[in-house]
Coordinates of C-alpha atoms in Angstrom, one line a residue:
Chain X
N1309 CA -15.4 -6.6 11.5
A1310 CA -13.4 -8.7 9.1
G1311 CA -10.6 -7.1 7.3
V1312 CA -9.9 -7.0 3.6
M1313 CA -10.0 -10.5 2.2
Q1314 CA -8.2 -11.8 -0.8
N1315 CA -8.4 -15.2 -2.5
P1316 CA -6.7 -17.2 -3.4
R1317 CA -3.6 -16.5 -1.3
H1318 CA -1.4 -18.4 -3.7
L1319 CA -2.1 -19.0 -7.4
V1320 CA -0.1 -21.0 -9.9
R1321 CA -0.7 -20.7 -13.6
R1322 CA 1.0 -21.8 -16.7
R1323 CA 1.9 -19.3 -19.4
G1324 CA -1.2 -18.5 -21.5
Q1325 CA -3.7 -19.3 -18.8
E1326 CA -6.0 -16.8 -17.1
A1327 CA -5.7 -15.6 -13.5
R1328 CA -8.6 -14.3 -11.5
L1329 CA -7.8 -12.6 -8.2
R1330 CA -10.6 -11.7 -5.9
C1331 CA -10.9 -9.0 -3.2
S1332 CA -13.7 -8.5 -0.7
P1333 CA -13.3 -5.1 0.9
M1334 CA -14.0 -4.3 4.5
K1335 CA -17.7 -4.0 5.4
G1336 CA -19.0 -0.6 4.5
H1337 CA -16.1 0.2 2.2
S1338 CA -17.0 1.1 -1.4
H1339 CA -13.5 2.1 -2.7
V1340 CA -11.1 -0.6 -3.8
Y1341 CA -7.5 -0.3 -5.0
W1342 CA -5.2 -2.9 -6.6
Y1343 CA -1.5 -2.8 -6.3
R1344 CA 1.3 -5.1 -7.7
Q1345 CA 4.5 -5.8 -5.9
L1346 CA 7.4 -7.4 -7.7
P1347 CA 10.1 -9.2 -5.5
E1348 CA 12.2 -6.8 -3.5
E1349 CA 10.3 -3.7 -4.8
G1350 CA 7.7 -1.4 -3.4
L1351 CA 4.0 -1.6 -4.3
K1352 CA 2.9 -0.1 -7.6
F1353 CA -0.6 1.3 -8.1
M1354 CA -2.7 -0.4 -10.7
V1355 CA -6.3 0.6 -10.5
Y1356 CA -8.9 2.4 -8.3
L1357 CA -12.5 1.4 -8.4
Q1358 CA -15.8 2.3 -6.8
K1359 CA -18.9 0.2 -7.1
E1360 CA -19.5 -0.5 -10.8
N1361 CA -17.0 2.2 -11.8
I1362 CA -13.4 2.4 -12.7
I1363 CA -12.1 5.7 -11.4
D1364 CA -8.4 5.5 -12.3
E1365 CA -6.7 2.8 -14.2
S1366 CA -3.5 4.7 -15.0
G1367 CA -1.4 2.0 -13.5
M1368 CA -2.9 -0.9 -15.4
P1369 CA -1.0 -2.5 -18.3
K1370 CA -2.8 -1.7 -21.5
E1371 CA -3.3 -5.3 -22.5
R1372 CA -4.4 -8.5 -20.8
F1373 CA -5.3 -6.8 -17.5
S1374 CA -8.8 -5.8 -16.4
A1375 CA -10.6 -5.1 -13.2
E1376 CA -14.1 -4.8 -12.1
F1377 CA -16.1 -4.1 -8.9
P1378 CA -19.7 -5.2 -9.4
K1379 CA -22.6 -4.0 -7.5
E1380 CA -22.7 -7.3 -5.7
G1381 CA -19.7 -9.5 -4.9
P1382 CA -16.0 -9.0 -4.7
S1383 CA -13.7 -7.0 -6.9
I1384 CA -12.0 -9.1 -9.5
L1385 CA -8.5 -8.5 -11.1
R1386 CA -8.3 -10.5 -14.2
I1387 CA -5.1 -11.3 -16.1
Q1388 CA -5.5 -13.0 -19.4
Q1389 CA -2.8 -15.1 -21.2
V1390 CA -0.4 -14.8 -18.2
V1391 CA 3.4 -14.5 -18.8
R1392 CA 6.2 -15.1 -16.4
G1393 CA 6.6 -11.4 -15.9
D1394 CA 3.2 -11.3 -14.3
S1395 CA 4.6 -13.3 -11.3
A1396 CA 4.2 -11.0 -8.3
A1397 CA 2.2 -10.3 -5.2
Y1398 CA -1.1 -8.5 -5.9
F1399 CA -2.6 -6.5 -3.1
C1400 CA -6.0 -5.1 -2.7
A1401 CA -6.9 -2.3 -0.4
S1402 CA -10.2 -0.6 0.5
S1403 CA -11.3 2.6 2.1
P1404 CA -14.7 3.8 3.3
R1405 CA -14.6 6.9 1.2
S1406 CA -12.5 8.9 -1.1
G1407 CA -8.8 9.3 -0.2
R1408 CA -9.2 13.0 0.0
W1409 CA -8.1 14.6 3.2
G1410 CA -5.7 11.8 3.9
N1411 CA -8.0 8.8 4.4
E1412 CA -6.4 5.5 5.3
Q1413 CA -6.3 2.5 3.1
F1414 CA -6.7 -1.0 4.5
F1415 CA -4.8 -3.7 2.8
G1416 CA -5.5 -7.4 2.3
P1417 CA -2.9 -10.2 2.7
G1418 CA -2.3 -10.4 -1.0
T1419 CA -2.4 -13.0 -3.7
R1420 CA 0.9 -14.4 -4.8
L1421 CA 0.8 -15.3 -8.4
T1422 CA 3.4 -17.7 -9.9
V1423 CA 3.5 -18.2 -13.6
L1424 CA 5.3 -21.3 -14.7
Chain A
D1395 CA 4.0 13.6 -8.0
A1396 CA 6.2 14.7 -5.2
K1397 CA 8.8 12.1 -4.3
T1398 CA 10.2 10.9 -1.0
T1399 CA 13.7 9.7 -0.1
Q1400 CA 14.3 7.2 2.6
P1401 CA 17.4 5.2 3.6
N1402 CA 17.4 1.7 2.2
S1403 CA 17.9 0.1 5.6
M1404 CA 18.3 0.8 9.3
E1405 CA 19.1 -1.3 12.3
S1406 CA 17.9 -1.0 15.9
N1407 CA 18.2 -2.8 19.2
E1408 CA 15.2 -4.2 20.8
E1409 CA 13.5 -1.8 23.3
E1410 CA 15.4 1.2 22.0
P1411 CA 13.8 4.1 20.1
V1412 CA 14.0 4.2 16.4
H1413 CA 13.9 7.3 14.2
L1414 CA 13.1 6.7 10.6
P1415 CA 13.7 9.7 8.4
C1416 CA 12.0 10.8 5.2
N1417 CA 12.9 13.7 2.9
H1418 CA 10.2 15.2 0.7
S1419 CA 11.7 18.5 -0.4
T1420 CA 9.1 19.0 -3.3
I1421 CA 6.1 18.5 -1.0
S1422 CA 3.2 20.8 -1.8
G1423 CA 1.1 22.7 0.7
T1424 CA -1.8 20.3 0.6
D1425 CA 0.1 17.0 0.6
Y1426 CA -0.4 14.7 3.6
I1427 CA 2.5 12.7 4.9
H1428 CA 1.6 9.0 5.4
W1429 CA 3.5 6.2 6.8
Y1430 CA 2.7 2.5 6.2
R1431 CA 4.7 -0.5 7.0
Q1432 CA 4.8 -4.0 5.5
L1433 CA 5.7 -7.0 7.6
P1434 CA 7.2 -10.0 5.9
S1435 CA 4.7 -11.8 3.6
Q1436 CA 1.9 -9.4 4.6
G1437 CA 0.1 -6.5 3.1
P1438 CA 1.0 -2.9 4.1
E1439 CA -0.6 -1.5 7.2
Y1440 CA -1.3 2.1 8.1
V1441 CA 1.0 3.5 10.8
I1442 CA 0.3 7.2 11.0
H1443 CA -0.2 10.4 9.0
G1444 CA 0.0 14.1 9.4
L1445 CA -0.2 17.4 7.6
T1446 CA 1.7 20.1 9.6
S1447 CA 1.7 19.3 13.3
N1448 CA 3.4 16.4 15.0
V1449 CA 1.1 13.5 15.6
N1450 CA 1.0 10.6 18.1
N1451 CA -0.9 7.4 18.2
R1452 CA -0.6 4.0 19.8
M1453 CA 1.9 2.8 17.2
A1454 CA 4.2 5.7 16.7
S1455 CA 4.9 9.4 16.6
L1456 CA 5.3 11.5 13.5
A1457 CA 7.6 14.6 13.7
I1458 CA 7.2 17.0 10.8
A1459 CA 9.8 19.6 10.1
E1460 CA 8.6 23.2 10.2
D1461 CA 9.2 23.7 6.5
R1462 CA 7.6 20.2 5.9
K1463 CA 10.4 19.1 3.6
S1464 CA 11.2 16.2 5.9
S1465 CA 9.6 14.1 8.5
T1466 CA 10.6 11.4 11.0
L1467 CA 8.7 8.4 12.1
I1468 CA 9.5 7.5 15.7
L1469 CA 9.0 4.1 17.3
H1470 CA 9.5 4.7 21.0
R1471 CA 10.5 1.2 21.9
A1472 CA 11.3 -1.1 19.1
T1473 CA 10.2 -4.7 19.4
L1474 CA 11.1 -7.7 17.2
R1475 CA 7.6 -7.4 15.7
D1476 CA 8.4 -3.9 14.4
A1477 CA 10.9 -5.4 11.9
A1478 CA 9.3 -4.4 8.5
V1479 CA 9.7 -2.2 5.5
Y1480 CA 8.5 1.3 6.3
Y1481 CA 7.1 3.5 3.6
C1482 CA 6.8 7.3 3.6
I1483 CA 4.2 8.4 1.2
L1484 CA 2.8 11.8 0.1
R1485 CA -0.9 12.0 -0.7
R1486 CA -2.7 14.9 -2.3
P1487 CA -6.3 15.5 -1.3
D1488 CA -7.3 16.0 -4.9
N1489 CA -5.6 12.8 -6.0
N1490 CA -7.5 9.7 -7.0
N1491 CA -6.4 7.9 -4.0
D1492 CA -3.5 5.9 -5.3
M1493 CA -0.4 5.9 -3.1
R1494 CA 3.0 5.9 -4.6
F1495 CA 5.2 3.5 -2.7
G1496 CA 8.9 4.0 -3.0
A1497 CA 11.4 1.3 -1.9
G1498 CA 11.0 2.2 1.8
T1499 CA 13.3 1.6 4.7
R1500 CA 13.9 -2.0 5.8
L1501 CA 14.1 -1.9 9.6
T1502 CA 16.0 -4.7 11.3
V1503 CA 15.5 -5.1 15.1
K1504 CA 18.2 -7.0 17.0
P1505 CA 17.4 -8.7 20.2

């Protein structure tokens, strides 16, 4: 059973370009979470999705950022018109069901975005 | 959200036990205590979690204080591969699943 997969692992963009980060959850997992980690800091929650639904996007910046988890295919985190401050590691996690009752999240290896 | 407090860093010698403390004095009765760790250049990985009773698994043990205001992650024999940042996280069962990561404890293991 493959783990959570993220691609690309490294992404370089110039200011003003778009960044698309992909996350394929573990087989059988229908819950996906995105986190951002700035250098030397802990992970910050961004958004929680189930298939075709955004459940909680309280950690998403109000502009330029969007996320989706379509019925078929990977979850996508999209950053429009990137700025240097978007440079960070973006991690995706998945779980088989709701996090109620202390369910574990499985993390991918992350995508390291560098904005020039 | 209830907060956790951990030391910024700790050191250990290889093959010795390590006790990583976490204070969570504002924990609520239904909060689960989770520990994750993040090895260099990797995503976090689950270590262990508990509610009230002490827990053991193949990776570690979790000792929870009787009043639940603190807990300790115990690595029984540290190896060089255990060098990582360890995060203590509280999770509510009625929460939308996001986990609030603090700065964690950076564990250095010396050979």
